[in-house]
Amino acid sequence: MHLILLGPPGAGKGTQAQRIAAARRLVQLSSGDILRSEVRAGSEVGRRARSFMDQGTLVPDAIITEVMLAGIDRVPREPGFVLDGFPRTVAQAEALEAGLAARGMRIDAVLNFDMPDGDIVRRIVGRRTCSNCHATYNVEFLPPRSTDVCDVCGQRLTQRDDDREEVVVTRLRTYRAQTAPLVNYYQGKGLLRNVDASAAPETVEAAVRRILDGLGAVG
Ligand code: AP5
């Protein structure tokens, strides 16, 4: 199964990607997590990506496409992967489709996580992440058992550099201008499945499960 999670910043793509990956034994490939690892490692990709990420704008298509196709090449062919945060432009989607076709693969479904902008800032400002295992929490909605400590691996939780309110505004604007056109793009290909991302995490998870079970029944 090869899935794409699409949606604005803070819609819960990473949270649900982790749950889908665990439930279906898929590999989660998060473009944001991969880029942040490159930044921390001080690699050439990380150095080139950093200023875009700090401002809340998109890393150039050629860089991220190369990084993500390399990520796809590293994961086992079966049972598949869930792409979280990629593609984010029509050019990236076209490059992904061509790259997958060259590898004898294709996308099975695109889950579109939709929610109003107003709730997004609250979610993002409350987010805490584990830089070790990438588990995601929220001080308001999904708190860890101990304050600022990861339930999974015990590492300290941190706040992302780009989760400041002024950067979030730019990230939202970037999403509407450059990524939202992918909704029509994938609708036109018959791959889009809409998910109400404003519901509680367990409700969103159940909706996703129903969609994926339906795909399994068809495929
Ligand atoms: P990236 O890391 O991908 O950030 P994003 O898309 O802005 O998405 P987020 O990680 O902010 O949100 P999410 O939807 O995963 O939500 P989460 O599950 O964490 O990208 C960062 C930067 O990298 C970009 O700005 C860009 O510069 C660059 N980049 C990345 N990919 C790129 C690409 N393809 N092309 C070019 N540049 C790229 O949830 C958010 C919070 O809400 C958490 O605290 C969570 O606990 C909580 N929460 C989750 N679900 C719920 C719920 N149902 N109810 C209540 N709270 C919830």
Tab-separated table of C-alpha atoms and ligand atoms in Angstrom:
chain	number	residue	atom	x	y	z
A	1	MET	CA	0.000	0.000	0.000
A	2	HIS	CA	1.404	3.400	-1.001
A	3	LEU	CA	-0.311	6.381	0.592
A	4	ILE	CA	0.016	10.160	0.591
A	5	LEU	CA	-1.193	12.320	3.485
A	6	LEU	CA	-2.123	15.791	2.310
A	7	GLY	CA	-3.270	18.744	4.401
A	8	PRO	CA	-2.335	22.043	5.999
A	9	PRO	CA	0.330	22.355	8.708
A	10	GLY	CA	-0.930	21.067	12.039
A	11	ALA	CA	-3.801	19.068	10.525
A	12	GLY	CA	-2.467	15.900	12.150
A	13	LYS	CA	-0.700	14.261	9.191
A	14	GLY	CA	2.292	13.207	11.293
A	15	THR	CA	0.117	11.983	14.182
A	16	GLN	CA	-2.022	9.813	11.900
A	17	ALA	CA	0.915	8.705	9.730
A	18	GLN	CA	2.493	7.164	12.834
A	19	ARG	CA	-0.748	5.369	13.694
A	20	ILE	CA	-1.297	4.117	10.128
A	21	ALA	CA	2.314	2.941	9.910
A	22	ALA	CA	2.038	1.056	13.206
A	23	ALA	CA	-1.337	-0.515	12.377
A	24	ARG	CA	-0.469	-1.561	8.800
A	25	ARG	CA	3.291	-2.142	9.209
A	26	LEU	CA	3.957	0.586	6.634
A	27	VAL	CA	7.049	2.789	6.688
A	28	GLN	CA	6.330	6.448	7.450
A	29	LEU	CA	8.346	8.836	5.295
A	30	SER	CA	7.900	12.354	6.687
A	31	SER	CA	9.527	15.017	4.524
A	32	GLY	CA	9.669	17.440	7.478
A	33	ASP	CA	11.322	14.885	9.799
A	34	ILE	CA	13.827	13.906	7.114
A	35	LEU	CA	14.710	17.557	6.428
A	36	ARG	CA	15.055	18.334	10.155
A	37	SER	CA	17.423	15.339	10.512
A	38	GLU	CA	19.497	16.723	7.624
A	39	VAL	CA	19.595	20.154	9.291
A	40	ARG	CA	20.714	18.616	12.605
A	41	ALA	CA	23.397	16.577	10.803
A	42	GLY	CA	24.672	19.750	9.090
A	43	SER	CA	24.552	18.026	5.673
A	44	GLU	CA	24.584	19.879	2.345
A	45	VAL	CA	20.820	19.245	1.953
A	46	GLY	CA	20.227	20.499	5.505
A	47	ARG	CA	22.232	23.674	4.906
A	48	ARG	CA	20.296	24.418	1.716
A	49	ALA	CA	16.888	23.601	3.271
A	50	ARG	CA	17.250	25.440	6.564
A	51	SER	CA	16.460	29.023	5.538
A	52	PHE	CA	13.285	27.942	3.707
A	53	MET	CA	12.101	25.933	6.706
A	54	ASP	CA	12.855	28.727	9.176
A	55	GLN	CA	10.761	31.129	7.079
A	56	GLY	CA	7.899	28.662	6.528
A	57	THR	CA	8.340	28.533	2.758
A	58	LEU	CA	8.921	25.443	0.612
A	59	VAL	CA	12.296	23.862	0.004
A	60	PRO	CA	12.948	23.804	-3.790
A	61	ASP	CA	11.193	20.946	-5.618
A	62	ALA	CA	14.399	19.393	-6.983
A	63	ILE	CA	15.974	19.056	-3.530
A	64	ILE	CA	12.988	17.531	-1.760
A	65	THR	CA	12.093	15.216	-4.647
A	66	GLU	CA	15.605	13.753	-4.705
A	67	VAL	CA	15.582	13.318	-0.916
A	68	MET	CA	12.171	11.584	-0.885
A	69	LEU	CA	12.844	9.254	-3.830
A	70	ALA	CA	16.091	8.251	-2.099
A	71	GLY	CA	14.000	7.581	1.041
A	72	ILE	CA	11.587	5.414	-0.960
A	73	ASP	CA	14.527	3.433	-2.338
A	74	ARG	CA	15.679	2.663	1.206
A	75	VAL	CA	12.401	1.101	2.404
A	76	PRO	CA	11.366	-2.509	1.704
A	77	ARG	CA	8.973	-2.913	-1.244
A	78	GLU	CA	6.370	-4.657	0.971
A	79	PRO	CA	4.065	-3.871	2.666
A	80	GLY	CA	4.607	-0.241	1.549
A	81	PHE	CA	4.884	3.343	2.782
A	82	VAL	CA	2.962	6.396	3.866
A	83	LEU	CA	4.251	9.744	2.602
A	84	ASP	CA	3.653	12.558	5.113
A	85	GLY	CA	4.286	16.085	3.809
A	86	PHE	CA	5.322	15.088	0.275
A	87	PRO	CA	4.401	15.962	-2.430
A	88	ARG	CA	3.543	19.604	-1.749
A	89	THR	CA	3.438	21.081	-5.248
A	90	VAL	CA	2.089	19.818	-8.564
A	91	ALA	CA	5.685	19.614	-9.847
A	92	GLN	CA	6.593	17.350	-6.894
A	93	ALA	CA	3.500	15.198	-7.534
A	94	GLU	CA	4.454	14.764	-11.179
A	95	ALA	CA	8.045	13.923	-10.286
A	96	LEU	CA	6.823	11.420	-7.690
A	97	GLU	CA	4.490	9.740	-10.167
A	98	ALA	CA	7.284	9.430	-12.725
A	99	GLY	CA	9.747	8.200	-10.088
A	100	LEU	CA	7.318	5.563	-8.818
A	101	ALA	CA	6.426	4.434	-12.352
A	102	ALA	CA	10.140	3.944	-13.067
A	103	ARG	CA	10.240	1.683	-9.971
A	104	GLY	CA	7.092	-0.242	-10.929
A	105	MET	CA	4.976	1.376	-8.197
A	106	ARG	CA	2.002	3.716	-7.936
A	107	ILE	CA	0.031	5.635	-5.309
A	108	ASP	CA	-3.092	3.834	-4.018
A	109	ALA	CA	-4.785	6.728	-2.191
A	110	VAL	CA	-4.318	10.333	-1.077
A	111	LEU	CA	-5.877	11.159	2.305
A	112	ASN	CA	-6.795	14.843	2.393
A	113	PHE	CA	-6.793	16.119	5.996
A	114	ASP	CA	-9.074	19.126	5.971
A	115	MET	CA	-9.655	21.605	8.793
A	116	PRO	CA	-10.261	25.340	9.326
A	117	ASP	CA	-7.232	27.658	9.694
A	118	GLY	CA	-8.453	29.031	13.035
A	119	ASP	CA	-7.896	25.741	14.910
A	120	ILE	CA	-4.533	25.103	13.309
A	121	VAL	CA	-2.536	27.756	15.159
A	122	ARG	CA	-3.745	26.402	18.528
A	123	ARG	CA	-2.645	22.892	17.598
A	124	ILE	CA	0.764	23.960	16.331
A	125	VAL	CA	1.633	26.299	19.178
A	126	GLY	CA	0.881	23.467	21.655
A	127	ARG	CA	2.886	20.842	19.777
A	128	ARG	CA	5.869	19.129	21.399
A	129	THR	CA	7.960	16.566	19.536
A	130	CYS	CA	10.579	14.008	20.400
A	131	SER	CA	13.706	14.656	18.355
A	132	ASN	CA	14.794	11.058	18.986
A	133	CYS	CA	11.784	8.957	17.862
A	134	HIS	CA	9.649	11.759	16.293
A	135	ALA	CA	6.585	10.997	18.461
A	136	THR	CA	4.248	14.018	18.546
A	137	TYR	CA	2.314	15.405	21.511
A	138	ASN	CA	0.223	18.446	22.321
A	139	VAL	CA	0.174	20.196	25.679
A	140	GLU	CA	-3.561	20.792	25.277
A	141	PHE	CA	-4.928	17.913	23.197
A	142	LEU	CA	-2.467	14.997	23.461
A	143	PRO	CA	-0.254	15.532	26.516
A	144	PRO	CA	2.563	13.103	27.391
A	145	ARG	CA	2.238	11.161	30.665
A	146	SER	CA	5.094	13.234	32.226
A	147	THR	CA	5.536	16.879	31.303
A	148	ASP	CA	7.997	17.278	28.396
A	149	VAL	CA	9.126	13.623	28.446
A	150	CYS	CA	8.464	11.251	25.525
A	151	ASP	CA	6.168	8.327	26.478
A	152	VAL	CA	7.854	6.115	23.877
A	153	CYS	CA	11.587	6.581	24.445
A	154	GLY	CA	11.951	8.819	27.533
A	155	GLN	CA	13.784	11.638	25.691
A	156	ARG	CA	13.027	15.295	26.403
A	157	LEU	CA	10.350	16.877	24.209
A	158	THR	CA	11.088	20.076	22.341
A	159	GLN	CA	9.211	22.737	20.388
A	160	ARG	CA	10.020	23.075	16.680
A	161	ASP	CA	11.780	26.256	15.542
A	162	ASP	CA	9.090	26.854	12.873
A	163	ASP	CA	6.173	26.543	15.316
A	164	ARG	CA	6.270	30.254	16.229
A	165	GLU	CA	2.990	31.987	15.389
A	166	GLU	CA	4.455	34.342	12.741
A	167	VAL	CA	6.056	31.413	10.862
A	168	VAL	CA	2.829	29.391	11.105
A	169	VAL	CA	0.996	32.196	9.285
A	170	THR	CA	3.501	31.970	6.412
A	171	ARG	CA	3.260	28.155	6.375
A	172	LEU	CA	-0.513	28.379	6.071
A	173	ARG	CA	-0.281	30.935	3.273
A	174	THR	CA	2.273	28.733	1.493
A	175	TYR	CA	-0.040	25.740	1.865
A	176	ARG	CA	-3.030	27.549	0.354
A	177	ALA	CA	-1.006	28.937	-2.569
A	178	GLN	CA	1.227	26.009	-3.476
A	179	THR	CA	-0.099	22.788	-1.951
A	180	ALA	CA	-3.907	23.130	-1.940
A	181	PRO	CA	-3.991	22.780	-5.781
A	182	LEU	CA	-3.014	19.141	-5.205
A	183	VAL	CA	-6.524	18.492	-3.897
A	184	ASN	CA	-7.969	19.007	-7.385
A	185	TYR	CA	-4.962	17.297	-8.961
A	186	TYR	CA	-5.535	14.050	-7.028
A	187	GLN	CA	-9.321	14.378	-7.220
A	188	GLY	CA	-8.920	14.348	-10.991
A	189	LYS	CA	-6.934	11.122	-10.739
A	190	GLY	CA	-9.642	9.498	-8.600
A	191	LEU	CA	-7.245	9.012	-5.687
A	192	LEU	CA	-8.507	11.613	-3.194
A	193	ARG	CA	-10.228	10.598	0.059
A	194	ASN	CA	-11.357	13.431	2.361
A	195	VAL	CA	-10.888	13.183	6.130
A	196	ASP	CA	-12.365	15.625	8.673
A	197	ALA	CA	-9.142	16.408	10.552
A	198	SER	CA	-10.819	18.711	13.062
A	199	ALA	CA	-12.219	15.765	15.058
A	200	ALA	CA	-10.485	14.121	18.038
A	201	PRO	CA	-7.421	11.976	17.183
A	202	GLU	CA	-9.240	8.658	17.780
A	203	THR	CA	-12.159	9.780	15.585
A	204	VAL	CA	-9.784	10.754	12.778
A	205	GLU	CA	-7.947	7.454	13.199
A	206	ALA	CA	-11.236	5.508	12.904
A	207	ALA	CA	-12.199	7.448	9.756
A	208	VAL	CA	-8.807	6.687	8.214
A	209	ARG	CA	-9.138	3.013	9.162
A	210	ARG	CA	-12.501	2.798	7.386
A	211	ILE	CA	-11.043	4.364	4.239
A	212	LEU	CA	-8.024	2.044	4.217
A	213	ASP	CA	-10.154	-1.031	4.923
A	214	GLY	CA	-12.257	-0.024	1.919
A	215	LEU	CA	-9.148	0.185	-0.252
A	216	GLY	CA	-8.082	-3.271	0.914
A	217	ALA	CA	-11.517	-4.623	-0.004
A	218	VAL	CA	-11.297	-3.098	-3.477
A	219	GLY	CA	-7.646	-3.924	-4.110
B	1	AP5	P1	6.502	19.566	7.972
B	1	AP5	O1	7.294	19.063	9.101
B	1	AP5	O2	5.972	18.611	6.975
B	1	AP5	O3	5.365	20.497	8.560
B	1	AP5	P2	3.833	20.722	8.117
B	1	AP5	O4	3.332	20.191	6.858
B	1	AP5	O5	3.707	22.176	8.270
B	1	AP5	O6	3.064	19.804	9.023
B	1	AP5	P3	3.198	19.744	10.540
B	1	AP5	O7	4.286	18.781	10.898
B	1	AP5	O8	3.272	21.110	11.120
B	1	AP5	O9	1.749	19.201	10.938
B	1	AP5	P4	1.074	17.796	10.879
B	1	AP5	O10	-0.059	17.844	9.906
B	1	AP5	O11	2.069	16.673	10.720
B	1	AP5	O12	0.423	17.771	12.329
B	1	AP5	P5	0.824	16.972	13.646
B	1	AP5	O13	0.424	15.534	13.497
B	1	AP5	O14	2.230	17.267	14.061
B	1	AP5	O15	7.362	20.638	7.128
B	1	AP5	C1	8.176	21.601	7.751
B	1	AP5	C2	8.899	22.425	6.691
B	1	AP5	O16	9.753	21.555	5.898
B	1	AP5	C3	8.009	23.121	5.650
B	1	AP5	O17	7.530	24.382	6.111
B	1	AP5	C4	8.981	23.247	4.461
B	1	AP5	O18	9.880	24.326	4.640
B	1	AP5	C5	9.763	21.953	4.525
B	1	AP5	N1	9.147	20.881	3.708
B	1	AP5	C6	8.617	19.725	4.183
B	1	AP5	N2	8.135	18.992	3.163
B	1	AP5	C7	8.357	19.712	2.026
B	1	AP5	C8	8.046	19.493	0.662
B	1	AP5	N3	7.406	18.382	0.230
B	1	AP5	N4	8.403	20.451	-0.227
B	1	AP5	C9	9.054	21.572	0.160
B	1	AP5	N5	9.359	21.849	1.452
B	1	AP5	C10	9.011	20.920	2.376
B	1	AP5	O19	-0.212	17.642	14.678
B	1	AP5	C11	-0.075	19.002	15.052
B	1	AP5	C12	-0.394	19.148	16.555
B	1	AP5	O20	-1.764	18.861	16.775
B	1	AP5	C13	0.390	18.165	17.442
B	1	AP5	O21	0.668	18.805	18.666
B	1	AP5	C14	-0.592	16.992	17.668
B	1	AP5	O22	-0.369	16.351	18.905
B	1	AP5	C15	-1.932	17.713	17.637
B	1	AP5	N6	-3.006	16.922	17.032
B	1	AP5	C16	-2.897	16.059	15.993
B	1	AP5	N7	-4.097	15.536	15.676
B	1	AP5	C17	-4.988	16.133	16.544
B	1	AP5	C18	-6.395	16.032	16.713
B	1	AP5	N8	-7.139	15.232	15.918
B	1	AP5	N9	-6.986	16.791	17.671
B	1	AP5	C19	-6.256	17.608	18.477
B	1	AP5	N10	-4.899	17.740	18.360
B	1	AP5	C20	-4.283	17.014	17.391
